Amino acid sequence: MKLSPDQLEEHRLEIENRIRNLFWTVSGDYSLEIHPDIQEFGRSEFLALYNALKQGAFARYFDAEEMALYIMKKTHLKADEKVLMELVQLCIEIAVYPLICEARKGVDEIRTNAWKALVELEKKPAVTKVRRLRRSPVKEEKPSVFHKARNLMLCRYLIAQGELASDDPFVLKYEEDEEACRLLREIAPLEEARTTAALIETVDRLYNKNIEPDFEETHGSLRQVLAIPSDALLYSAVDQEALSDEQMDAVMQKFLSNLRRDMLRLSVDGKKNGTGATLTREMAEKVNFATPTEESAKKVKDYVALSYGQSYLSDADLRRNIALLCRGPHKGCFLHYTDGILHNPLKKNNQYLYSEMLTQKNRMYYYGNHRIIKRNIDNLANSLSHMIALRQEKEIWRDRSGTLVPSRMWKLGRTEDDKLFNKTFEHDDSEFVVEILLDGSGSQMKRQNQVAAQGYMISEALSRVGIPHRVSSYCTFWDYTILHRFRDYDAPKTDNERIFEYHGSATNRDGLAIRAACQDLLNRQEAHKILIILSDGKPNDIGRSSQGNEKVRPYLGKEAVRDTAFEIRKARAMDIAVLGIFSGHEEDLEAEKKIFGSDFAYIRNLNNFSKVTENYLCKQLEQE
């Protein structure tokens, strides 16, 4: 019997106790926590009870936290959280059901009634949404292969229980689906699974095979996914919150509790946009923390150093730079100059280990594309070397003044040719300096190995021809813009390897990073200065204050694009040549054009990288 909202509220305590007792009885551990879902009980009493049974059995025979952490790490690497959760729910159902049957009598009756309720809910026609302005129906989301396999499993079970006819249109719809049938056959061996590792291996293999065949190539193997430290996920999701260890643990426990609940229920509504598998700022903010005060400034600074490495600037230099640069739209912001957590860590925490893992992934990408990268470096270095050699050659031409050439004296008074002298022109041999700035925000995570490779190629070519250059990345962590220096202007060639430490995280205030880079370029003695920026054309920072005493202006949309473009124009006005290398999506090209004007390049793959960069750098050498 379906209860009304008023009835649910009236019997809330009784319902919660019933669900908890069932969970504790099956799990055998009364210390475990469970959060009964009253709304689910309102939709179907049996559905709520069956999910409690399943949660108890999973807690007894498997490791729920291990599975939840896998989901957390997989979605951190941009796996489709809704589809992944559908697969996890299906696999857990297959693995847990035989174990429940062995331990508890009467499970089939509860399961049958629960699944009848699920099928009825699936049969209900979806409410068609209508766009208010266009008056056209919203395109209905296509169910995933895992959702279809789940419905096929429901049908086959209810047919066996005599609760559903084999010729029911709902049954035929899924029995005729070859993908769903194949998937159920592949999942069937999980009936014998007795370890969480076996369950995770199956989930990971089926997700990669059916949803993202290139996931392992792009993000790494299952072993690499599981190696991501939990702290790193928190830093990524709550990267602008200076939380204590206790607060970080509270956020993690709250998240895992929600995730353990979600992964053990077969979703009533398979059309939901998400399951909450991704740890979000909103989720973290539900945990009540005290607002930081001025007294917490040192703690905030230490937290930044803990996440990104200690600063290489003295406090006096840092204060001077902040006073000089953090103005206008960046008022209230801070700067943090670092050589990275791997070279100057506050302590070797999980973030340190995570950075080591990402560096290794970037190196693996380099080794996998070594021939293409080496060819790009050779081409770029050879072109730059040739252009520098041309600049050093003297040009001599005939003129009416200069050095007299005696052999032409006979022409005097005999011909109209009065160019009896040679004039020598020496090219400007003043030196060049290059700044390479890599967008290190979280939006670059999916292509961070390509960005690292591109930065490395430019740096290697410049090192070969002896042009001083610096390579840095930038991102914004809370109200701190982090400038991560991989190699300095006059560093040895061996420091180029450190560019593989690049990775994406947090947000980005492009204008402030460019302003800081230009200040250092202008302090160099070289006459000719070039700034190369690799970005996705999307400056984006929500604007959070770490001290709570001064609000930082959000840096979003058109205003952020306009400010970044202004900093580029200002750099060019100070005789800094600026090239933008675009590494984002095509829909963001318009913003890139507004920022860089005509001097930007769209690099679609590594094969044409050297040619595009070569053309620009050689043009600068030739012009000067």
Coordinates of C-alpha atoms in Angstrom, one line a residue:
M1 CA 0.0 0.0 0.0
K2 CA 1.4 3.3 -1.1
L3 CA 1.5 5.9 1.8
S4 CA 0.8 9.6 1.4
P5 CA 3.5 12.1 2.4
D6 CA 1.5 12.8 5.7
Q7 CA 1.4 9.1 6.5
L8 CA 5.1 8.7 5.8
E9 CA 5.9 11.5 8.2
E10 CA 3.6 10.2 10.8
H11 CA 5.2 6.7 10.7
R12 CA 8.8 7.9 10.0
L13 CA 10.3 6.6 13.2
E14 CA 8.7 3.2 12.8
I15 CA 9.7 2.9 9.1
E16 CA 13.3 3.9 9.8
N17 CA 13.6 1.4 12.7
R18 CA 12.3 -1.4 10.5
I19 CA 14.8 -0.6 7.7
R20 CA 17.7 -0.3 10.2
N21 CA 16.9 -3.6 11.9
L22 CA 16.7 -5.4 8.6
F23 CA 20.1 -4.0 7.6
W24 CA 21.7 -4.7 10.9
T25 CA 20.4 -8.3 11.0
V26 CA 21.7 -9.2 7.6
S27 CA 25.1 -7.4 8.0
G28 CA 25.6 -8.8 11.5
D29 CA 27.2 -5.5 12.6
Y30 CA 25.1 -3.2 14.7
S31 CA 27.8 -0.5 14.6
L32 CA 27.3 0.2 10.9
E33 CA 25.4 3.3 10.0
I34 CA 22.5 3.4 7.5
H35 CA 20.3 6.3 6.4
P36 CA 16.8 5.0 5.6
D37 CA 15.2 6.5 2.5
I38 CA 11.7 7.4 3.5
Q39 CA 10.8 8.6 0.0
E40 CA 11.8 5.3 -1.5
F41 CA 9.6 3.5 1.1
G42 CA 6.7 5.8 0.0
R43 CA 7.2 4.6 -3.6
S44 CA 7.4 1.0 -2.7
E45 CA 7.7 -0.7 0.7
F46 CA 9.3 -3.8 -0.8
L47 CA 11.8 -1.7 -2.8
A48 CA 13.0 0.0 0.4
L49 CA 13.2 -3.3 2.3
Y50 CA 15.0 -5.1 -0.5
N51 CA 17.6 -2.4 -0.8
A52 CA 18.2 -2.6 3.0
L53 CA 18.7 -6.3 2.6
K54 CA 21.2 -5.8 -0.2
Q55 CA 23.1 -3.1 1.7
G56 CA 23.4 -5.4 4.7
A57 CA 24.6 -8.4 2.6
F58 CA 27.1 -6.2 0.7
A59 CA 28.5 -4.8 4.0
R60 CA 28.8 -8.4 5.3
Y61 CA 30.5 -10.1 2.3
F62 CA 32.3 -7.2 0.5
D63 CA 34.1 -3.9 1.2
A64 CA 31.6 -1.1 0.5
E65 CA 34.2 1.6 1.0
E66 CA 36.7 0.0 -1.4
M67 CA 34.0 0.0 -4.1
A68 CA 32.9 3.5 -3.3
L69 CA 36.5 4.8 -3.6
Y70 CA 36.8 3.1 -7.0
I71 CA 33.7 4.9 -8.2
M72 CA 35.0 8.2 -6.8
K73 CA 38.4 7.8 -8.5
K74 CA 36.9 6.7 -11.8
T75 CA 34.5 9.6 -12.0
H76 CA 37.4 11.9 -10.9
L77 CA 39.0 10.9 -14.3
K78 CA 35.8 12.1 -16.0
A79 CA 34.0 8.7 -16.4
D80 CA 30.3 9.1 -17.0
E81 CA 29.0 9.0 -13.4
K82 CA 25.4 8.1 -14.3
V83 CA 26.3 5.3 -16.6
L84 CA 29.1 4.0 -14.3
M85 CA 26.6 3.9 -11.4
E86 CA 24.1 1.9 -13.4
L87 CA 26.8 -0.7 -14.2
V88 CA 27.9 -0.8 -10.5
Q89 CA 24.3 -1.3 -9.3
L90 CA 23.8 -4.1 -11.9
C91 CA 27.0 -5.9 -11.0
I92 CA 26.4 -5.7 -7.2
E93 CA 22.9 -7.1 -7.8
I94 CA 24.3 -10.1 -9.6
A95 CA 27.0 -10.7 -7.0
V96 CA 25.0 -10.2 -3.8
Y97 CA 21.7 -12.0 -4.6
P98 CA 23.0 -15.6 -4.3
L99 CA 24.6 -14.7 -1.0
I100 CA 21.4 -13.2 0.4
C101 CA 19.5 -16.3 -0.6
E102 CA 21.9 -18.6 1.2
A103 CA 21.5 -16.6 4.5
R104 CA 17.9 -15.4 4.5
K105 CA 14.7 -17.1 3.8
G106 CA 11.9 -15.1 2.2
V107 CA 14.2 -12.9 0.1
D108 CA 12.6 -14.0 -3.1
E109 CA 9.2 -12.7 -2.0
I110 CA 10.6 -9.3 -1.1
R111 CA 12.7 -9.2 -4.3
T112 CA 9.7 -10.2 -6.5
N113 CA 7.5 -7.4 -5.1
A114 CA 10.3 -4.9 -5.3
W115 CA 11.0 -5.7 -8.9
K116 CA 7.3 -5.6 -9.8
A117 CA 7.3 -2.1 -8.5
L118 CA 10.4 -1.2 -10.5
V119 CA 8.8 -2.6 -13.7
E120 CA 5.6 -0.6 -13.1
L121 CA 7.7 2.5 -12.6
E122 CA 9.6 1.8 -15.8
K123 CA 6.4 1.3 -17.8
K124 CA 5.0 4.7 -16.8
P125 CA 5.3 7.1 -19.7
A126 CA 7.9 9.8 -19.1
V127 CA 6.6 13.4 -18.7
T128 CA 7.6 15.3 -21.8
K129 CA 9.4 18.5 -21.0
V130 CA 8.7 21.5 -23.2
R131 CA 11.0 24.4 -23.8
R132 CA 9.2 27.6 -22.7
L133 CA 10.5 29.7 -25.6
R134 CA 10.9 27.3 -28.5
R135 CA 7.7 25.3 -27.7
S136 CA 9.5 22.1 -28.8
P137 CA 9.9 18.9 -26.8
V138 CA 13.2 18.3 -25.2
K139 CA 15.1 15.3 -26.7
E140 CA 14.6 12.3 -24.5
E141 CA 17.9 10.8 -23.1
K142 CA 18.7 7.4 -24.6
P143 CA 19.0 4.7 -22.0
S144 CA 22.5 3.2 -21.6
V145 CA 23.2 -0.5 -22.4
F146 CA 23.5 -1.1 -18.6
H147 CA 20.0 0.3 -18.0
K148 CA 18.6 -1.9 -20.7
A149 CA 20.4 -5.0 -19.3
R150 CA 19.0 -4.2 -15.9
N151 CA 15.5 -4.1 -17.3
L152 CA 16.1 -7.4 -19.1
M153 CA 17.2 -8.9 -15.8
L154 CA 14.0 -7.7 -14.1
C155 CA 11.9 -9.2 -16.8
R156 CA 13.5 -12.6 -16.8
Y157 CA 13.3 -12.9 -13.1
L158 CA 9.6 -11.9 -12.9
I159 CA 8.8 -14.4 -15.8
A160 CA 10.5 -17.2 -13.8
Q161 CA 8.4 -16.2 -10.8
G162 CA 5.2 -16.2 -12.8
E163 CA 4.6 -12.5 -12.3
L164 CA 5.2 -11.3 -15.9
A165 CA 4.1 -12.8 -19.3
S166 CA 6.9 -13.7 -21.7
D167 CA 4.9 -12.0 -24.5
D168 CA 4.5 -8.7 -22.6
P169 CA 5.6 -5.8 -24.9
F170 CA 7.9 -4.6 -22.2
V171 CA 9.7 -8.0 -22.1
L172 CA 10.0 -8.3 -25.9
K173 CA 11.5 -4.8 -26.1
Y174 CA 14.5 -5.9 -24.1
E175 CA 14.7 -9.6 -25.2
E176 CA 15.2 -8.4 -28.7
D177 CA 18.1 -6.1 -27.7
E178 CA 21.3 -8.0 -28.5
E179 CA 23.5 -5.6 -26.6
A180 CA 21.5 -6.1 -23.4
C181 CA 21.5 -9.9 -23.8
R182 CA 25.2 -10.0 -24.4
L183 CA 25.9 -7.8 -21.4
L184 CA 23.9 -10.0 -19.1
R185 CA 25.9 -13.0 -20.3
E186 CA 29.2 -11.2 -19.5
I187 CA 28.0 -10.2 -16.0
A188 CA 26.6 -13.6 -15.1
P189 CA 30.0 -15.0 -13.8
L190 CA 29.7 -12.5 -11.0
E191 CA 27.3 -14.9 -9.3
E192 CA 30.5 -16.7 -8.1
A193 CA 32.3 -13.5 -7.1
R194 CA 33.5 -13.4 -3.5
T195 CA 35.9 -10.5 -3.4
T196 CA 35.5 -6.8 -4.0
A197 CA 38.5 -6.8 -6.3
A198 CA 36.8 -9.2 -8.6
L199 CA 33.7 -7.0 -8.7
I200 CA 35.7 -3.9 -9.4
E201 CA 37.7 -5.6 -12.2
T202 CA 34.5 -6.6 -13.9
V203 CA 32.9 -3.2 -13.6
D204 CA 36.0 -1.5 -14.9
R205 CA 36.4 -3.9 -17.9
L206 CA 32.8 -3.6 -18.9
Y207 CA 32.7 0.2 -18.6
N208 CA 35.8 0.6 -20.7
K209 CA 34.6 -1.9 -23.3
N210 CA 31.1 -0.6 -23.7
I211 CA 31.3 3.2 -22.9
E212 CA 34.9 4.5 -23.3
P213 CA 37.1 2.1 -25.3
D214 CA 40.0 4.6 -25.1
F215 CA 39.6 5.3 -21.4
E216 CA 42.7 3.2 -20.4
E217 CA 44.9 4.7 -23.1
T218 CA 43.8 8.2 -22.0
H219 CA 43.7 7.9 -18.2
G220 CA 45.6 4.7 -17.4
S221 CA 44.8 1.2 -16.3
L222 CA 42.7 0.1 -13.4
R223 CA 45.8 -0.2 -11.2
Q224 CA 46.6 3.5 -12.0
V225 CA 43.0 4.5 -11.3
L226 CA 43.1 2.8 -7.9
A227 CA 46.5 4.4 -7.1
I228 CA 45.0 7.9 -7.1
P229 CA 45.2 9.1 -3.4
S230 CA 41.8 9.9 -1.8
D231 CA 43.3 13.2 -0.6
A232 CA 44.0 14.2 -4.2
L233 CA 40.3 13.9 -5.0
L234 CA 39.4 16.1 -2.1
Y235 CA 42.0 18.7 -3.2
S236 CA 40.5 18.7 -6.7
A237 CA 36.9 19.0 -5.6
V238 CA 37.3 21.4 -2.6
D239 CA 40.5 23.0 -4.0
Q240 CA 39.5 26.4 -2.7
E241 CA 38.7 25.4 0.9
A242 CA 41.5 25.6 3.5
L243 CA 40.2 22.7 5.6
S244 CA 41.9 21.0 8.5
D245 CA 42.6 17.3 8.4
E246 CA 39.5 16.7 10.6
Q247 CA 37.3 18.7 8.2
M248 CA 38.7 16.9 5.1
D249 CA 37.9 13.6 6.8
A250 CA 34.4 14.8 7.6
V251 CA 33.8 15.7 3.9
M252 CA 35.2 12.3 2.8
Q253 CA 33.0 10.3 5.2
K254 CA 29.9 12.2 4.2
F255 CA 30.6 11.6 0.6
L256 CA 31.4 7.9 1.0
S257 CA 28.2 7.4 3.1
N258 CA 26.0 8.9 0.3
L259 CA 27.9 6.9 -2.4
R260 CA 27.6 3.6 -0.6
R261 CA 23.8 4.1 -0.4
D262 CA 23.5 5.0 -4.0
M263 CA 25.6 2.2 -5.5
L264 CA 23.5 -0.5 -3.7
R265 CA 20.0 0.5 -5.0
L266 CA 18.7 -0.1 -8.5
S267 CA 17.6 3.4 -9.5
V268 CA 13.9 3.9 -9.5
D269 CA 14.4 6.6 -12.2
G270 CA 17.0 5.6 -14.7
K271 CA 16.7 8.9 -16.4
K272 CA 18.3 11.0 -13.7
N273 CA 21.2 13.2 -14.9
G274 CA 23.6 12.1 -12.2
T275 CA 23.9 10.0 -9.1
G276 CA 26.1 12.2 -7.0
A277 CA 29.1 10.0 -7.6
T278 CA 31.3 13.0 -8.2
L279 CA 32.5 14.8 -5.0
T280 CA 31.4 18.4 -5.5
R281 CA 31.9 21.7 -3.7
E282 CA 28.2 21.8 -2.9
M283 CA 28.5 18.5 -1.1
A284 CA 31.5 19.7 0.9
E285 CA 29.7 22.9 1.8
K286 CA 27.0 20.9 3.5
V287 CA 29.5 20.1 6.2
N288 CA 29.5 23.1 8.5
F289 CA 32.9 24.7 8.9
A290 CA 33.8 28.0 10.6
T291 CA 34.6 30.9 8.3
P292 CA 38.3 31.6 8.2
T293 CA 39.4 34.8 9.9
E294 CA 42.5 37.0 9.6
E295 CA 44.3 34.8 12.2
S296 CA 44.1 31.9 9.9
A297 CA 46.3 33.6 7.2
K298 CA 49.3 31.5 8.1
K299 CA 47.3 28.3 8.0
V300 CA 45.9 29.2 4.6
K301 CA 49.4 29.9 3.3
D302 CA 50.6 26.6 4.7
Y303 CA 47.7 24.8 3.1
V304 CA 48.6 26.3 -0.3
A305 CA 52.2 25.2 0.2
L306 CA 51.1 21.7 1.3
S307 CA 49.1 21.4 -2.0
Y308 CA 51.5 23.0 -4.4
G309 CA 54.9 23.2 -2.8
Q310 CA 56.6 26.0 -0.9
S311 CA 57.3 29.4 -2.4
Y312 CA 60.7 30.2 -3.9
L313 CA 60.2 34.0 -3.3
S314 CA 61.1 35.7 -0.1
D315 CA 58.2 37.2 1.9
A316 CA 59.3 40.7 1.0
D317 CA 59.4 40.0 -2.8
L318 CA 56.1 38.2 -2.6
R319 CA 54.4 41.2 -0.8
R320 CA 55.9 43.6 -3.4
N321 CA 54.5 41.5 -6.3
I322 CA 51.1 41.1 -4.8
A323 CA 50.9 44.9 -4.2
L324 CA 52.0 45.6 -7.7
L325 CA 50.0 43.0 -9.6
C326 CA 46.8 42.2 -7.6
R327 CA 44.8 45.2 -8.6
G328 CA 41.7 46.0 -10.6
P329 CA 39.7 42.8 -11.3
H330 CA 42.3 40.9 -9.2
K331 CA 42.0 43.0 -6.1
G332 CA 42.1 40.8 -3.0
C333 CA 43.9 38.0 -4.8
F334 CA 47.3 36.5 -3.8
L335 CA 50.2 35.0 -5.7
H336 CA 52.2 31.9 -4.9
Y337 CA 55.5 31.2 -6.8
T338 CA 56.6 27.6 -6.5
D339 CA 58.9 25.0 -8.1
G340 CA 56.3 22.4 -7.4
I341 CA 55.4 20.0 -4.6
L342 CA 57.9 17.4 -6.0
H343 CA 60.9 19.8 -5.5
N344 CA 60.0 21.8 -2.5
P345 CA 57.3 20.0 -0.5
L346 CA 56.0 21.1 2.9
K347 CA 55.7 17.4 3.5
K348 CA 55.4 14.3 1.4
N349 CA 51.6 13.7 1.6
N350 CA 49.2 12.0 -0.7
Q351 CA 49.2 15.0 -3.0
Y352 CA 52.9 14.5 -3.4
L353 CA 52.3 10.8 -4.4
Y354 CA 49.5 11.9 -6.7
S355 CA 51.8 14.4 -8.5
E356 CA 54.4 11.6 -8.9
M357 CA 51.8 9.4 -10.5
L358 CA 50.7 12.1 -12.9
T359 CA 54.3 12.9 -13.9
Q360 CA 54.8 9.2 -14.7
K361 CA 51.6 9.3 -16.9
N362 CA 53.0 12.3 -18.8
R363 CA 56.3 10.5 -19.3
M364 CA 54.5 7.4 -20.6
Y365 CA 52.6 9.6 -23.1
Y366 CA 56.0 11.0 -24.2
Y367 CA 57.5 7.5 -24.6
G368 CA 54.4 6.4 -26.6
N369 CA 54.8 9.3 -29.0
H370 CA 58.5 9.6 -28.9
R371 CA 59.1 9.6 -32.6
I372 CA 56.6 12.3 -33.4
I373 CA 57.8 14.5 -30.5
K374 CA 61.5 14.1 -31.5
R375 CA 60.7 14.9 -35.1
N376 CA 58.9 18.1 -34.0
I377 CA 61.8 19.1 -31.8
D378 CA 64.3 18.5 -34.6
N379 CA 62.3 20.5 -37.1
L380 CA 61.7 23.4 -34.8
A381 CA 65.4 23.5 -33.6
N382 CA 66.7 23.3 -37.2
S383 CA 64.5 26.1 -38.4
L384 CA 65.4 28.3 -35.4
S385 CA 69.1 27.5 -35.9
H386 CA 69.0 28.4 -39.6
M387 CA 67.2 31.7 -38.9
I388 CA 69.7 32.6 -36.2
A389 CA 72.6 31.9 -38.6
L390 CA 71.0 34.1 -41.2
R391 CA 70.8 36.9 -38.6
Q392 CA 74.5 36.7 -37.9
E393 CA 75.5 37.0 -41.6
K394 CA 76.7 40.4 -42.9
E395 CA 75.0 41.9 -45.9
I396 CA 77.1 43.9 -48.4
W397 CA 75.8 46.1 -51.2
R398 CA 77.0 48.8 -53.5
D399 CA 76.4 52.4 -52.5
R400 CA 77.5 56.0 -53.0
S401 CA 79.3 56.0 -49.7
G402 CA 81.1 53.6 -47.4
T403 CA 84.3 51.6 -48.2
L404 CA 85.9 52.6 -51.5
V405 CA 86.4 49.7 -54.0
P406 CA 89.5 50.6 -56.1
S407 CA 88.5 48.3 -58.9
R408 CA 85.5 50.5 -59.7
M409 CA 87.5 53.7 -60.0
W410 CA 87.7 53.4 -63.8
K411 CA 84.0 54.1 -64.0
L412 CA 84.5 57.6 -62.6
G413 CA 83.6 60.1 -65.4
R414 CA 83.1 57.3 -67.9
T415 CA 79.8 55.8 -66.8
E416 CA 76.7 56.9 -65.0
D417 CA 77.3 54.3 -62.3
D418 CA 78.5 56.2 -59.3
K419 CA 78.2 53.5 -56.8
L420 CA 81.9 53.0 -56.2
F421 CA 81.6 52.0 -52.5
N422 CA 80.5 49.0 -50.5
K423 CA 78.3 49.3 -47.5
T424 CA 78.1 46.6 -44.9
F425 CA 74.9 45.9 -43.0
E426 CA 75.1 43.9 -39.8
H427 CA 71.9 42.5 -38.4
D428 CA 70.8 43.3 -34.9
D429 CA 72.5 40.6 -32.9
S430 CA 70.7 41.4 -29.6
E431 CA 69.3 38.3 -27.9
F432 CA 65.9 36.9 -27.5
V433 CA 64.1 35.6 -24.4
V434 CA 61.0 33.4 -24.3
E435 CA 58.3 32.9 -21.6
I436 CA 56.2 29.7 -22.0
L437 CA 53.0 29.8 -19.9
L438 CA 50.8 26.7 -19.6
D439 CA 47.2 26.8 -18.5
G440 CA 47.2 24.5 -15.5
S441 CA 43.5 24.6 -14.6
G442 CA 41.3 21.6 -14.1
S443 CA 39.7 21.9 -17.5
Q444 CA 43.1 20.7 -18.9
M445 CA 43.0 17.4 -17.0
K446 CA 41.9 15.4 -20.0
R447 CA 44.7 16.7 -22.2
Q448 CA 47.4 17.3 -19.7
N449 CA 49.8 14.8 -21.2
Q450 CA 49.5 16.6 -24.6
V451 CA 50.0 20.0 -23.0
A452 CA 53.1 18.8 -21.2
A453 CA 54.4 17.3 -24.4
Q454 CA 53.9 20.6 -26.3
G455 CA 55.6 22.6 -23.6
Y456 CA 58.5 20.1 -23.6
M457 CA 58.9 20.3 -27.4
I458 CA 59.2 24.1 -27.4
S459 CA 61.6 24.0 -24.5
E460 CA 63.9 21.4 -26.0
A461 CA 64.1 23.2 -29.3
L462 CA 64.9 26.6 -27.6
S463 CA 67.5 24.9 -25.4
R464 CA 69.3 23.4 -28.5
V465 CA 69.7 26.9 -30.1
G466 CA 70.6 28.6 -26.8
I467 CA 67.6 30.9 -26.4
P468 CA 66.9 31.5 -22.7
H469 CA 63.4 30.7 -21.7
R470 CA 61.2 29.9 -18.7
V471 CA 58.4 27.4 -18.6
S472 CA 55.6 27.8 -16.0
S473 CA 52.0 26.8 -15.5
Y474 CA 49.2 28.7 -13.7
C475 CA 46.0 27.9 -11.9
T476 CA 43.9 29.5 -9.2
F477 CA 43.5 27.8 -5.8
W478 CA 40.9 29.7 -3.7
D479 CA 42.2 33.3 -4.1
Y480 CA 45.8 32.3 -4.7
T481 CA 47.1 32.2 -8.3
I482 CA 49.7 29.5 -8.4
L483 CA 52.7 30.1 -10.7
H484 CA 54.5 26.7 -11.0
R485 CA 58.0 27.1 -12.5
F486 CA 59.3 24.0 -14.2
R487 CA 62.5 25.5 -15.6
D488 CA 64.0 29.0 -15.2
Y489 CA 65.4 31.2 -18.0
D490 CA 69.0 30.2 -17.7
A491 CA 68.5 26.7 -16.3
P492 CA 70.4 23.8 -17.8
K493 CA 68.7 21.6 -20.5
T494 CA 68.2 18.8 -18.0
D495 CA 65.5 20.9 -16.3
N496 CA 63.3 20.5 -19.3
E497 CA 62.3 17.0 -18.0
R498 CA 60.5 18.8 -15.1
I499 CA 57.8 20.0 -17.6
F500 CA 56.4 16.4 -17.3
E501 CA 55.3 17.4 -13.7
Y502 CA 52.6 19.5 -15.3
H503 CA 49.0 18.6 -14.4
G504 CA 45.6 20.4 -14.4
S505 CA 43.7 21.4 -11.2
A506 CA 41.5 24.1 -9.8
T507 CA 40.4 27.2 -11.8
N508 CA 42.3 29.9 -13.7
R509 CA 42.7 33.7 -13.7
D510 CA 44.6 34.1 -17.0
G511 CA 44.9 37.9 -16.8
L512 CA 46.7 37.8 -13.5
A513 CA 49.0 35.0 -14.6
I514 CA 49.9 36.9 -17.8
R515 CA 50.5 40.1 -15.9
A516 CA 52.9 38.3 -13.6
A517 CA 54.7 36.6 -16.4
C518 CA 55.1 39.9 -18.3
Q519 CA 56.6 41.6 -15.3
D520 CA 59.4 39.0 -15.1
L521 CA 60.0 39.2 -18.9
L522 CA 60.4 43.0 -18.8
N523 CA 63.0 42.6 -16.0
R524 CA 65.2 40.6 -18.4
Q525 CA 68.1 42.3 -20.3
E526 CA 67.3 40.8 -23.7
A527 CA 65.9 43.3 -26.2
H528 CA 63.5 41.0 -27.8
K529 CA 60.8 39.2 -25.7
I530 CA 58.3 36.5 -26.7
L531 CA 55.4 35.2 -24.6
I532 CA 53.8 31.9 -25.7
I533 CA 50.6 30.9 -23.9
L534 CA 49.1 27.4 -24.2
S535 CA 45.5 27.6 -23.0
D536 CA 41.9 26.5 -23.7
G537 CA 40.6 30.0 -24.1
K538 CA 38.4 29.8 -21.0
P539 CA 39.5 32.0 -18.2
N540 CA 37.3 31.0 -15.3
D541 CA 37.4 31.6 -11.5
I542 CA 34.4 31.8 -9.3
G543 CA 36.2 34.2 -6.9
R544 CA 36.6 32.9 -3.3
S545 CA 38.3 34.7 -0.4
S546 CA 40.5 32.7 1.9
Q547 CA 40.4 35.3 4.7
G548 CA 36.7 36.1 4.6
N549 CA 37.5 39.8 5.0
E550 CA 37.5 40.9 1.3
K551 CA 35.4 39.5 -1.5
V552 CA 37.3 38.5 -4.6
R553 CA 35.5 39.5 -7.8
P554 CA 34.4 36.4 -9.8
Y555 CA 36.4 36.1 -13.0
L556 CA 34.0 34.5 -15.5
G557 CA 32.6 34.8 -19.0
K558 CA 32.9 37.9 -21.1
E559 CA 34.5 40.0 -18.3
A560 CA 37.3 37.4 -17.9
V561 CA 37.9 37.2 -21.7
R562 CA 37.9 41.0 -21.9
D563 CA 40.5 41.3 -19.1
T564 CA 42.7 38.6 -20.5
A565 CA 42.6 40.2 -24.0
F566 CA 43.5 43.6 -22.3
E567 CA 46.6 42.0 -20.7
I568 CA 47.7 40.6 -24.1
R569 CA 47.3 44.0 -25.8
K570 CA 49.2 45.7 -22.9
A571 CA 52.0 43.1 -23.3
R572 CA 52.3 43.8 -27.1
A573 CA 52.3 47.6 -26.4
M574 CA 55.4 46.9 -24.2
D575 CA 57.1 45.2 -27.2
I576 CA 56.4 41.7 -26.0
A577 CA 55.4 39.4 -28.9
V578 CA 52.6 37.2 -27.8
L579 CA 51.5 33.9 -29.4
G580 CA 48.4 31.9 -28.2
I581 CA 48.4 28.2 -28.8
F582 CA 44.8 26.9 -28.4
S583 CA 44.3 23.5 -26.9
G584 CA 40.6 23.6 -26.1
H585 CA 37.3 22.7 -27.9
E586 CA 36.2 24.3 -31.1
E587 CA 33.2 26.0 -29.5
D588 CA 35.7 28.1 -27.5
L589 CA 37.6 29.3 -30.5
E590 CA 35.7 32.6 -30.6
A591 CA 36.9 33.5 -27.1
E592 CA 40.5 32.6 -28.2
K593 CA 40.3 34.9 -31.2
K594 CA 39.1 37.8 -29.0
I595 CA 41.9 37.2 -26.6
F596 CA 44.8 36.8 -29.0
G597 CA 43.6 38.4 -32.2
S598 CA 45.3 36.9 -35.3
D599 CA 48.4 35.6 -33.5
F600 CA 47.1 32.3 -32.2
A601 CA 47.4 28.7 -33.5
Y602 CA 44.9 25.8 -33.2
I603 CA 46.8 22.6 -32.6
R604 CA 44.7 19.6 -33.3
N605 CA 47.4 17.0 -33.0
L606 CA 51.2 16.7 -32.4
N607 CA 52.1 16.2 -36.1
N608 CA 51.7 19.8 -37.1
F609 CA 52.8 21.4 -33.8
S610 CA 56.4 22.2 -34.8
K611 CA 55.4 23.8 -38.1
V612 CA 52.9 26.2 -36.5
T613 CA 55.3 27.2 -33.7
E614 CA 58.2 27.3 -36.1
N615 CA 56.4 29.8 -38.4
Y616 CA 55.7 32.2 -35.6
L617 CA 59.1 32.1 -33.8
C618 CA 60.9 32.4 -37.1
K619 CA 58.7 35.3 -38.1
Q620 CA 59.7 37.1 -34.9
L621 CA 63.4 36.4 -35.5
E622 CA 63.1 37.7 -39.1
Q623 CA 61.1 40.8 -38.1
E624 CA 63.6 41.8 -35.4

